[in-house]
């Protein structure tokens, strides 16, 4: 989960997202609209009898906000451990890694220390093409080696390059999340070539000055980051409530980066591998 605003629990119930599946929460920064849902979420996890550790990646000050609330509500210890992982707000850092994914944090430019996050899927081994196994009678003992990049030598000594024998069904994908931030070229390197970029676009160009003053972005800013970073697709959100209709923000973004979509509540976005690396 990235950030945890006030309505998080309600929305999770509405869209049937399991509480027990949330094991890692990445908090960009400590403004209320990004953390007010945390204590409610933790309380629900206590009620549900959670046992697994809950990992929170955030500015370390979050403990000053959360711990007193937890102590006030639960005099005894809660049945699971909350593990806090402090973020580095000066440079990019690897903050999490498992068999499937690596997560990086990188500094953004907001009124208080803020990080964006990049999720990189690890490449999976390709599959062997069944017809090729048949055609060249590839023995089982050779198959793993070919998946890992080796060529196949037939009994009569012909070398069949592995590229002819495999199909990559699961290309590794990447996703980056940038909120809240004002336009700043310093984090372009951290989102370069991601398949999907979520970037805040609080304002339209009519409020460019206000965007800079409040350390937020316009749709055009978000699109300029997407364009300069060469990302596959851009999703924008975090629209100011002053815009009854955010079409204007979307249109301004699409002028700079056509493959832009505006996010709405409940949207499910499939991350597709579009960038070849
Ligand atoms: Zn903020
Ligand atoms: Zn915000």
PDB file of C-alpha atoms and ligand atoms in Angstrom:
ATOM      1  CA  UNK A   1       0.000   0.000   0.000  1.00  0.00           C
ATOM      2  CA  UNK A   2       1.243   3.479  -0.809  1.00  0.00           C
ATOM      3  CA  UNK A   3       0.018   6.185   1.590  1.00  0.00           C
ATOM      4  CA  UNK A   4      -3.037   5.777   3.783  1.00  0.00           C
ATOM      5  CA  UNK A   5      -5.511   8.655   3.609  1.00  0.00           C
ATOM      6  CA  UNK A   6      -8.578   9.024   5.795  1.00  0.00           C
ATOM      7  CA  UNK A   7     -10.952   7.011   3.597  1.00  0.00           C
ATOM      8  CA  UNK A   8      -8.650   4.038   3.049  1.00  0.00           C
ATOM      9  CA  UNK A   9     -10.564   1.447   5.098  1.00  0.00           C
ATOM     10  CA  UNK A  10     -13.928   2.395   3.621  1.00  0.00           C
ATOM     11  CA  UNK A  11     -12.532   2.112   0.111  1.00  0.00           C
ATOM     12  CA  UNK A  12     -10.828  -1.215   0.855  1.00  0.00           C
ATOM     13  CA  UNK A  13     -14.163  -2.647   2.001  1.00  0.00           C
ATOM     14  CA  UNK A  14     -15.971  -1.173  -0.986  1.00  0.00           C
ATOM     15  CA  UNK A  15     -13.518  -2.715  -3.453  1.00  0.00           C
ATOM     16  CA  UNK A  16     -13.010  -5.990  -1.533  1.00  0.00           C
ATOM     17  CA  UNK A  17      -9.331  -5.601  -0.800  1.00  0.00           C
ATOM     18  CA  UNK A  18      -8.182  -8.004   1.901  1.00  0.00           C
ATOM     19  CA  UNK A  19      -6.679  -6.424   5.034  1.00  0.00           C
ATOM     20  CA  UNK A  20      -4.463  -9.447   5.603  1.00  0.00           C
ATOM     21  CA  UNK A  21      -2.745  -8.954   2.255  1.00  0.00           C
ATOM     22  CA  UNK A  22      -1.315  -5.615   3.343  1.00  0.00           C
ATOM     23  CA  UNK A  23       2.124  -6.295   4.817  1.00  0.00           C
ATOM     24  CA  UNK A  24       4.105  -3.261   3.606  1.00  0.00           C
ATOM     25  CA  UNK A  25       2.944   0.349   3.715  1.00  0.00           C
ATOM     26  CA  UNK A  26       5.000   3.011   1.935  1.00  0.00           C
ATOM     27  CA  UNK A  27       4.343   6.528   3.240  1.00  0.00           C
ATOM     28  CA  UNK A  28       5.529   9.336   0.963  1.00  0.00           C
ATOM     29  CA  UNK A  29       5.344  12.072   3.605  1.00  0.00           C
ATOM     30  CA  UNK A  30       3.647  13.057   6.833  1.00  0.00           C
ATOM     31  CA  UNK A  31       0.895  15.392   5.601  1.00  0.00           C
ATOM     32  CA  UNK A  32      -2.520  14.447   6.983  1.00  0.00           C
ATOM     33  CA  UNK A  33      -4.108  13.507   3.663  1.00  0.00           C
ATOM     34  CA  UNK A  34      -1.484  10.759   3.341  1.00  0.00           C
ATOM     35  CA  UNK A  35      -1.543   9.273   6.876  1.00  0.00           C
ATOM     36  CA  UNK A  36      -4.901   9.913   8.597  1.00  0.00           C
ATOM     37  CA  UNK A  37      -6.096   6.396   7.758  1.00  0.00           C
ATOM     38  CA  UNK A  38      -3.223   4.569   9.455  1.00  0.00           C
ATOM     39  CA  UNK A  39      -4.510   4.259  13.022  1.00  0.00           C
ATOM     40  CA  UNK A  40      -7.923   3.084  11.797  1.00  0.00           C
ATOM     41  CA  UNK A  41      -6.307   0.493   9.548  1.00  0.00           C
ATOM     42  CA  UNK A  42      -4.033  -0.743  12.351  1.00  0.00           C
ATOM     43  CA  UNK A  43      -7.021  -0.971  14.755  1.00  0.00           C
ATOM     44  CA  UNK A  44      -8.950  -3.082  12.241  1.00  0.00           C
ATOM     45  CA  UNK A  45      -5.930  -5.352  11.877  1.00  0.00           C
ATOM     46  CA  UNK A  46      -5.879  -5.790  15.693  1.00  0.00           C
ATOM     47  CA  UNK A  47      -9.604  -6.678  15.656  1.00  0.00           C
ATOM     48  CA  UNK A  48      -9.008  -9.190  12.886  1.00  0.00           C
ATOM     49  CA  UNK A  49      -6.360 -10.889  15.033  1.00  0.00           C
ATOM     50  CA  UNK A  50      -3.457 -10.161  12.755  1.00  0.00           C
ATOM     51  CA  UNK A  51      -0.217 -11.966  13.671  1.00  0.00           C
ATOM     52  CA  UNK A  52       2.166 -11.053  10.834  1.00  0.00           C
ATOM     53  CA  UNK A  53       4.578  -8.158  11.076  1.00  0.00           C
ATOM     54  CA  UNK A  54       3.430  -4.919   9.474  1.00  0.00           C
ATOM     55  CA  UNK A  55       6.239  -2.967   7.793  1.00  0.00           C
ATOM     56  CA  UNK A  56       5.954   0.808   7.515  1.00  0.00           C
ATOM     57  CA  UNK A  57       8.449   2.692   5.308  1.00  0.00           C
ATOM     58  CA  UNK A  58       8.305   6.353   6.216  1.00  0.00           C
ATOM     59  CA  UNK A  59       9.998   9.374   7.754  1.00  0.00           C
ATOM     60  CA  UNK A  60      11.040   8.137  11.199  1.00  0.00           C
ATOM     61  CA  UNK A  61       8.917  10.875  12.873  1.00  0.00           C
ATOM     62  CA  UNK A  62       5.837   8.809  12.059  1.00  0.00           C
ATOM     63  CA  UNK A  63       6.509   6.903  15.279  1.00  0.00           C
ATOM     64  CA  UNK A  64       5.852  10.091  17.264  1.00  0.00           C
ATOM     65  CA  UNK A  65       2.419  10.225  15.620  1.00  0.00           C
ATOM     66  CA  UNK A  66       1.475   6.548  15.718  1.00  0.00           C
ATOM     67  CA  UNK A  67       2.974   5.141  18.909  1.00  0.00           C
ATOM     68  CA  UNK A  68       1.054   7.383  21.395  1.00  0.00           C
ATOM     69  CA  UNK A  69      -2.229   6.546  19.628  1.00  0.00           C
ATOM     70  CA  UNK A  70      -1.480   2.825  19.773  1.00  0.00           C
ATOM     71  CA  UNK A  71      -0.510   3.114  23.441  1.00  0.00           C
ATOM     72  CA  UNK A  72      -3.656   5.097  24.240  1.00  0.00           C
ATOM     73  CA  UNK A  73      -5.934   2.589  22.531  1.00  0.00           C
ATOM     74  CA  UNK A  74      -4.168  -0.597  23.573  1.00  0.00           C
ATOM     75  CA  UNK A  75      -2.639  -0.485  27.029  1.00  0.00           C
ATOM     76  CA  UNK A  76      -1.180  -3.938  26.426  1.00  0.00           C
ATOM     77  CA  UNK A  77       0.887  -4.784  23.411  1.00  0.00           C
ATOM     78  CA  UNK A  78      -0.901  -5.378  20.133  1.00  0.00           C
ATOM     79  CA  UNK A  79      -0.766  -8.929  18.732  1.00  0.00           C
ATOM     80  CA  UNK A  80       1.571  -8.117  15.849  1.00  0.00           C
ATOM     81  CA  UNK A  81       4.795  -6.215  15.400  1.00  0.00           C
ATOM     82  CA  UNK A  82       4.986  -2.904  13.561  1.00  0.00           C
ATOM     83  CA  UNK A  83       8.424  -2.598  11.994  1.00  0.00           C
ATOM     84  CA  UNK A  84       9.411   0.953  11.083  1.00  0.00           C
ATOM     85  CA  UNK A  85      11.874   1.518   8.235  1.00  0.00           C
ATOM     86  CA  UNK A  86      13.180   5.115   8.027  1.00  0.00           C
ATOM     87  CA  UNK A  87      13.485   6.645   4.551  1.00  0.00           C
ATOM     88  CA  UNK A  88      16.460   8.591   3.203  1.00  0.00           C
ATOM     89  CA  UNK A  89      15.359  12.011   1.920  1.00  0.00           C
ATOM     90  CA  UNK A  90      18.691  12.948   0.369  1.00  0.00           C
ATOM     91  CA  UNK A  91      19.291  10.186  -2.142  1.00  0.00           C
ATOM     92  CA  UNK A  92      17.789   7.177  -3.883  1.00  0.00           C
ATOM     93  CA  UNK A  93      17.869   3.999  -1.856  1.00  0.00           C
ATOM     94  CA  UNK A  94      16.826   0.350  -2.097  1.00  0.00           C
ATOM     95  CA  UNK A  95      14.325  -0.112   0.716  1.00  0.00           C
ATOM     96  CA  UNK A  96      12.842  -3.545   0.098  1.00  0.00           C
ATOM     97  CA  UNK A  97      13.600  -6.692  -1.851  1.00  0.00           C
ATOM     98  CA  UNK A  98      12.057 -10.148  -2.165  1.00  0.00           C
ATOM     99  CA  UNK A  99      11.957 -12.874  -4.821  1.00  0.00           C
ATOM    100  CA  UNK A 100       9.585 -10.921  -7.027  1.00  0.00           C
ATOM    101  CA  UNK A 101      10.258  -7.232  -6.594  1.00  0.00           C
ATOM    102  CA  UNK A 102      12.739  -4.542  -5.576  1.00  0.00           C
ATOM    103  CA  UNK A 103      11.469  -1.244  -4.157  1.00  0.00           C
ATOM    104  CA  UNK A 104      13.423   2.022  -4.255  1.00  0.00           C
ATOM    105  CA  UNK A 105      12.689   5.337  -2.576  1.00  0.00           C
ATOM    106  CA  UNK A 106      13.883   8.660  -3.976  1.00  0.00           C
ATOM    107  CA  UNK A 107      13.536  12.275  -2.776  1.00  0.00           C
ATOM    108  CA  UNK A 108      10.838  14.551  -4.203  1.00  0.00           C
ATOM    109  CA  UNK A 109      10.448  18.301  -3.781  1.00  0.00           C
ATOM    110  CA  UNK A 110       7.663  19.149  -1.327  1.00  0.00           C
ATOM    111  CA  UNK A 111       7.228  21.417   1.699  1.00  0.00           C
ATOM    112  CA  UNK A 112       8.354  18.662   4.057  1.00  0.00           C
ATOM    113  CA  UNK A 113      10.668  15.673   3.401  1.00  0.00           C
ATOM    114  CA  UNK A 114       8.919  13.511   0.803  1.00  0.00           C
ATOM    115  CA  UNK A 115       9.871  10.398  -1.129  1.00  0.00           C
ATOM    116  CA  UNK A 116       8.581   8.791  -4.285  1.00  0.00           C
ATOM    117  CA  UNK A 117       8.754   5.023  -4.776  1.00  0.00           C
ATOM    118  CA  UNK A 118       9.761   2.820  -7.687  1.00  0.00           C
ATOM    119  CA  UNK A 119       8.764  -0.856  -7.893  1.00  0.00           C
ATOM    120  CA  UNK A 120      10.787  -3.056 -10.205  1.00  0.00           C
ATOM    121  CA  UNK A 121       9.631  -6.548 -10.928  1.00  0.00           C
ATOM    122  CA  UNK A 122      12.426  -9.099 -11.128  1.00  0.00           C
ATOM    123  CA  UNK A 123      12.734 -10.824 -14.481  1.00  0.00           C
ATOM    124  CA  UNK A 124      11.292 -14.330 -14.567  1.00  0.00           C
ATOM    125  CA  UNK A 125      12.912 -17.086 -16.603  1.00  0.00           C
ATOM    126  CA  UNK A 126      11.346 -17.453 -20.062  1.00  0.00           C
ATOM    127  CA  UNK A 127       9.368 -20.527 -21.138  1.00  0.00           C
ATOM    128  CA  UNK A 128      10.581 -23.060 -23.709  1.00  0.00           C
ATOM    129  CA  UNK A 129       8.386 -23.231 -26.812  1.00  0.00           C
ATOM    130  CA  UNK A 130       6.720 -26.701 -26.744  1.00  0.00           C
ATOM    131  CA  UNK A 131       6.987 -27.120 -30.552  1.00  0.00           C
ATOM    132  CA  UNK A 132      10.744 -26.477 -30.380  1.00  0.00           C
ATOM    133  CA  UNK A 133      11.201 -29.051 -27.596  1.00  0.00           C
ATOM    134  CA  UNK A 134       9.451 -31.503 -29.897  1.00  0.00           C
ATOM    135  CA  UNK A 135      11.300 -30.430 -33.061  1.00  0.00           C
ATOM    136  CA  UNK A 136      14.798 -30.692 -31.569  1.00  0.00           C
ATOM    137  CA  UNK A 137      13.972 -33.409 -29.018  1.00  0.00           C
ATOM    138  CA  UNK A 138      15.448 -31.277 -26.211  1.00  0.00           C
ATOM    139  CA  UNK A 139      16.169 -33.514 -23.184  1.00  0.00           C
ATOM    140  CA  UNK A 140      14.867 -32.444 -19.768  1.00  0.00           C
ATOM    141  CA  UNK A 141      18.424 -32.086 -18.418  1.00  0.00           C
ATOM    142  CA  UNK A 142      19.152 -29.248 -20.913  1.00  0.00           C
ATOM    143  CA  UNK A 143      15.960 -27.260 -20.468  1.00  0.00           C
ATOM    144  CA  UNK A 144      16.821 -25.214 -17.371  1.00  0.00           C
ATOM    145  CA  UNK A 145      20.174 -24.207 -18.913  1.00  0.00           C
ATOM    146  CA  UNK A 146      18.450 -22.989 -22.103  1.00  0.00           C
ATOM    147  CA  UNK A 147      15.933 -20.957 -20.057  1.00  0.00           C
ATOM    148  CA  UNK A 148      18.896 -19.310 -18.342  1.00  0.00           C
ATOM    149  CA  UNK A 149      20.379 -18.265 -21.698  1.00  0.00           C
ATOM    150  CA  UNK A 150      22.322 -21.290 -23.002  1.00  0.00           C
ATOM    151  CA  UNK A 151      22.146 -22.501 -26.627  1.00  0.00           C
ATOM    152  CA  UNK A 152      21.239 -26.075 -27.600  1.00  0.00           C
ATOM    153  CA  UNK A 153      23.522 -28.397 -29.552  1.00  0.00           C
ATOM    154  CA  UNK A 154      21.761 -31.122 -31.533  1.00  0.00           C
ATOM    155  CA  UNK A 155      23.123 -34.637 -31.817  1.00  0.00           C
ATOM    156  CA  UNK A 156      24.516 -33.856 -35.290  1.00  0.00           C
ATOM    157  CA  UNK A 157      26.346 -30.812 -33.886  1.00  0.00           C
ATOM    158  CA  UNK A 158      24.082 -27.948 -35.002  1.00  0.00           C
ATOM    159  CA  UNK A 159      23.907 -25.009 -32.596  1.00  0.00           C
ATOM    160  CA  UNK A 160      20.372 -23.709 -32.048  1.00  0.00           C
ATOM    161  CA  UNK A 161      20.489 -20.244 -30.408  1.00  0.00           C
ATOM    162  CA  UNK A 162      18.390 -20.063 -27.248  1.00  0.00           C
ATOM    163  CA  UNK A 163      16.467 -17.057 -28.616  1.00  0.00           C
ATOM    164  CA  UNK A 164      14.878 -19.435 -31.128  1.00  0.00           C
ATOM    165  CA  UNK A 165      13.751 -21.788 -28.367  1.00  0.00           C
ATOM    166  CA  UNK A 166      12.204 -19.510 -25.762  1.00  0.00           C
ATOM    167  CA  UNK A 167       9.275 -17.193 -25.322  1.00  0.00           C
ATOM    168  CA  UNK A 168       9.199 -14.535 -22.636  1.00  0.00           C
ATOM    169  CA  UNK A 169       5.687 -14.666 -21.245  1.00  0.00           C
ATOM    170  CA  UNK A 170       6.361 -12.502 -18.221  1.00  0.00           C
ATOM    171  CA  UNK A 171       8.548  -9.520 -19.044  1.00  0.00           C
ATOM    172  CA  UNK A 172       9.549  -7.620 -15.896  1.00  0.00           C
ATOM    173  CA  UNK A 173       7.553  -4.446 -15.365  1.00  0.00           C
ATOM    174  CA  UNK A 174       8.157  -1.261 -13.384  1.00  0.00           C
ATOM    175  CA  UNK A 175       5.986   1.360 -11.717  1.00  0.00           C
ATOM    176  CA  UNK A 176       6.843   4.654 -10.031  1.00  0.00           C
ATOM    177  CA  UNK A 177       4.760   6.812  -7.702  1.00  0.00           C
ATOM    178  CA  UNK A 178       5.348  10.562  -7.267  1.00  0.00           C
ATOM    179  CA  UNK A 179       3.169  12.465  -4.799  1.00  0.00           C
ATOM    180  CA  UNK A 180       3.349  15.185  -3.492  1.00  0.00           C
ATOM    181  CA  UNK A 181       5.949  17.223  -5.338  1.00  0.00           C
ATOM    182  CA  UNK A 182       6.553  20.327  -7.349  1.00  0.00           C
ATOM    183  CA  UNK A 183       8.256  20.109 -10.718  1.00  0.00           C
ATOM    184  CA  UNK A 184      11.908  19.306 -10.203  1.00  0.00           C
ATOM    185  CA  UNK A 185      14.217  17.688 -12.722  1.00  0.00           C
ATOM    186  CA  UNK A 186      16.231  16.043  -9.943  1.00  0.00           C
ATOM    187  CA  UNK A 187      13.980  12.985  -9.701  1.00  0.00           C
ATOM    188  CA  UNK A 188      13.671  12.299 -13.449  1.00  0.00           C
ATOM    189  CA  UNK A 189      16.565   9.812 -13.245  1.00  0.00           C
ATOM    190  CA  UNK A 190      14.654   7.835 -10.607  1.00  0.00           C
ATOM    191  CA  UNK A 191      11.592   7.345 -12.821  1.00  0.00           C
ATOM    192  CA  UNK A 192      13.412   6.940 -16.139  1.00  0.00           C
ATOM    193  CA  UNK A 193      11.876   4.342 -18.473  1.00  0.00           C
ATOM    194  CA  UNK A 194       9.306   2.992 -16.020  1.00  0.00           C
ATOM    195  CA  UNK A 195       6.349   1.309 -17.718  1.00  0.00           C
ATOM    196  CA  UNK A 196       3.831   3.219 -15.623  1.00  0.00           C
ATOM    197  CA  UNK A 197       4.267   6.489 -13.750  1.00  0.00           C
ATOM    198  CA  UNK A 198       1.719   7.830 -11.292  1.00  0.00           C
ATOM    199  CA  UNK A 199       2.344  11.543 -10.753  1.00  0.00           C
ATOM    200  CA  UNK A 200       0.328  14.059  -8.812  1.00  0.00           C
ATOM    201  CA  UNK A 201      -1.279  16.876 -10.817  1.00  0.00           C
ATOM    202  CA  UNK A 202      -2.990  19.028  -8.238  1.00  0.00           C
ATOM    203  CA  UNK A 203      -3.479  22.086 -10.445  1.00  0.00           C
ATOM    204  CA  UNK A 204      -4.102  23.232 -14.017  1.00  0.00           C
ATOM    205  CA  UNK A 205      -1.901  25.856 -15.681  1.00  0.00           C
ATOM    206  CA  UNK A 206      -4.202  28.674 -14.447  1.00  0.00           C
ATOM    207  CA  UNK A 207      -2.717  28.018 -11.005  1.00  0.00           C
ATOM    208  CA  UNK A 208       0.902  27.472 -11.995  1.00  0.00           C
ATOM    209  CA  UNK A 209       2.064  30.059  -9.467  1.00  0.00           C
ATOM    210  CA  UNK A 210       0.065  28.487  -6.657  1.00  0.00           C
ATOM    211  CA  UNK A 211       1.451  25.074  -7.621  1.00  0.00           C
ATOM    212  CA  UNK A 212       5.016  26.307  -7.212  1.00  0.00           C
ATOM    213  CA  UNK A 213       4.219  28.124  -3.945  1.00  0.00           C
ATOM    214  CA  UNK A 214       2.518  25.099  -2.391  1.00  0.00           C
ATOM    215  CA  UNK A 215       5.066  22.609  -3.754  1.00  0.00           C
ATOM    216  CA  UNK A 216       2.596  20.825  -5.990  1.00  0.00           C
ATOM    217  CA  UNK A 217       2.499  20.040  -9.721  1.00  0.00           C
ATOM    218  CA  UNK A 218       0.289  20.934 -12.639  1.00  0.00           C
ATOM    219  CA  UNK A 219      -0.831  18.428 -15.259  1.00  0.00           C
ATOM    220  CA  UNK A 220       1.729  19.938 -17.610  1.00  0.00           C
ATOM    221  CA  UNK A 221       4.489  19.493 -14.989  1.00  0.00           C
ATOM    222  CA  UNK A 222       3.604  15.813 -14.528  1.00  0.00           C
ATOM    223  CA  UNK A 223       3.545  15.281 -18.299  1.00  0.00           C
ATOM    224  CA  UNK A 224       6.916  17.029 -18.730  1.00  0.00           C
ATOM    225  CA  UNK A 225       8.442  14.657 -16.164  1.00  0.00           C
ATOM    226  CA  UNK A 226       6.861  11.681 -17.993  1.00  0.00           C
ATOM    227  CA  UNK A 227       8.136  12.900 -21.364  1.00  0.00           C
ATOM    228  CA  UNK A 228      11.673  13.689 -20.203  1.00  0.00           C
ATOM    229  CA  UNK A 229      11.911  10.385 -18.327  1.00  0.00           C
ATOM    230  CA  UNK A 230      10.668   8.407 -21.340  1.00  0.00           C
ATOM    231  CA  UNK A 231       8.038   6.496 -19.376  1.00  0.00           C
ATOM    232  CA  UNK A 232       5.490   4.185 -21.037  1.00  0.00           C
ATOM    233  CA  UNK A 233       2.304   5.609 -19.596  1.00  0.00           C
ATOM    234  CA  UNK A 234       1.332   8.395 -17.194  1.00  0.00           C
ATOM    235  CA  UNK A 235      -1.502   8.355 -14.659  1.00  0.00           C
ATOM    236  CA  UNK A 236      -2.361  11.611 -12.915  1.00  0.00           C
ATOM    237  CA  UNK A 237      -4.354  12.270  -9.729  1.00  0.00           C
ATOM    238  CA  UNK A 238      -4.413  14.199  -6.393  1.00  0.00           C
ATOM    239  CA  UNK A 239      -6.536  16.886  -8.098  1.00  0.00           C
ATOM    240  CA  UNK A 240      -7.412  19.986  -6.100  1.00  0.00           C
ATOM    241  CA  UNK A 241     -11.060  20.100  -5.050  1.00  0.00           C
ATOM    242  CA  UNK A 242     -11.265  23.560  -6.641  1.00  0.00           C
ATOM    243  CA  UNK A 243     -11.648  21.786  -9.999  1.00  0.00           C
ATOM    244  CA  UNK A 244     -15.157  20.334 -10.241  1.00  0.00           C
ATOM    245  CA  UNK A 245     -14.017  18.668 -13.446  1.00  0.00           C
ATOM    246  CA  UNK A 246     -10.384  17.732 -13.928  1.00  0.00           C
ATOM    247  CA  UNK A 247     -10.627  17.434 -17.744  1.00  0.00           C
ATOM    248  CA  UNK A 248      -8.683  20.674 -18.101  1.00  0.00           C
ATOM    249  CA  UNK A 249      -5.731  19.199 -16.134  1.00  0.00           C
ATOM    250  CA  UNK A 250      -5.847  16.025 -18.226  1.00  0.00           C
ATOM    251  CA  UNK A 251      -6.002  17.932 -21.525  1.00  0.00           C
ATOM    252  CA  UNK A 252      -3.035  20.112 -20.594  1.00  0.00           C
ATOM    253  CA  UNK A 253      -1.057  17.010 -19.668  1.00  0.00           C
ATOM    254  CA  UNK A 254      -1.964  15.183 -22.876  1.00  0.00           C
ATOM    255  CA  UNK A 255      -0.686  18.123 -24.964  1.00  0.00           C
ATOM    256  CA  UNK A 256       2.789  17.319 -23.611  1.00  0.00           C
ATOM    257  CA  UNK A 257       2.478  13.550 -23.092  1.00  0.00           C
ATOM    258  CA  UNK A 258      -0.405  11.978 -25.056  1.00  0.00           C
ATOM    259  CA  UNK A 259      -0.445   8.611 -23.238  1.00  0.00           C
ATOM    260  CA  UNK A 260      -1.864  10.155 -20.039  1.00  0.00           C
ATOM    261  CA  UNK A 261      -4.934   9.071 -18.092  1.00  0.00           C
ATOM    262  CA  UNK A 262      -6.646  10.669 -15.103  1.00  0.00           C
ATOM    263  CA  UNK A 263      -7.286   8.379 -12.142  1.00  0.00           C
ATOM    264  CA  UNK A 264     -10.727   7.975 -10.558  1.00  0.00           C
ATOM    265  CA  UNK A 265     -11.715   6.228  -7.320  1.00  0.00           C
ATOM    266  CA  UNK A 266     -11.682   2.446  -7.684  1.00  0.00           C
ATOM    267  CA  UNK A 267      -9.772   2.335 -10.961  1.00  0.00           C
ATOM    268  CA  UNK A 268      -7.666  -0.769 -11.536  1.00  0.00           C
ATOM    269  CA  UNK A 269      -4.737  -0.097 -13.841  1.00  0.00           C
ATOM    270  CA  UNK A 270      -2.883  -3.001 -15.388  1.00  0.00           C
ATOM    271  CA  UNK A 271       0.850  -2.350 -15.600  1.00  0.00           C
ATOM    272  CA  UNK A 272       1.991  -3.373 -19.042  1.00  0.00           C
ATOM    273  CA  UNK A 273       5.545  -3.759 -20.182  1.00  0.00           C
ATOM    274  CA  UNK A 274       5.874  -1.103 -22.846  1.00  0.00           C
ATOM    275  CA  UNK A 275       9.475  -0.014 -22.491  1.00  0.00           C
ATOM    276  CA  UNK A 276      12.151  -2.301 -23.855  1.00  0.00           C
ATOM    277  CA  UNK A 277      15.227  -2.375 -21.693  1.00  0.00           C
TER     278      UNK A 277
HETATM  279 ZN1  LIG B   1       1.685  17.023   0.936  1.00  0.00          ZN
HETATM  280 ZN1  LIG B   2      -1.217  15.497  -0.518  1.00  0.00          ZN
END
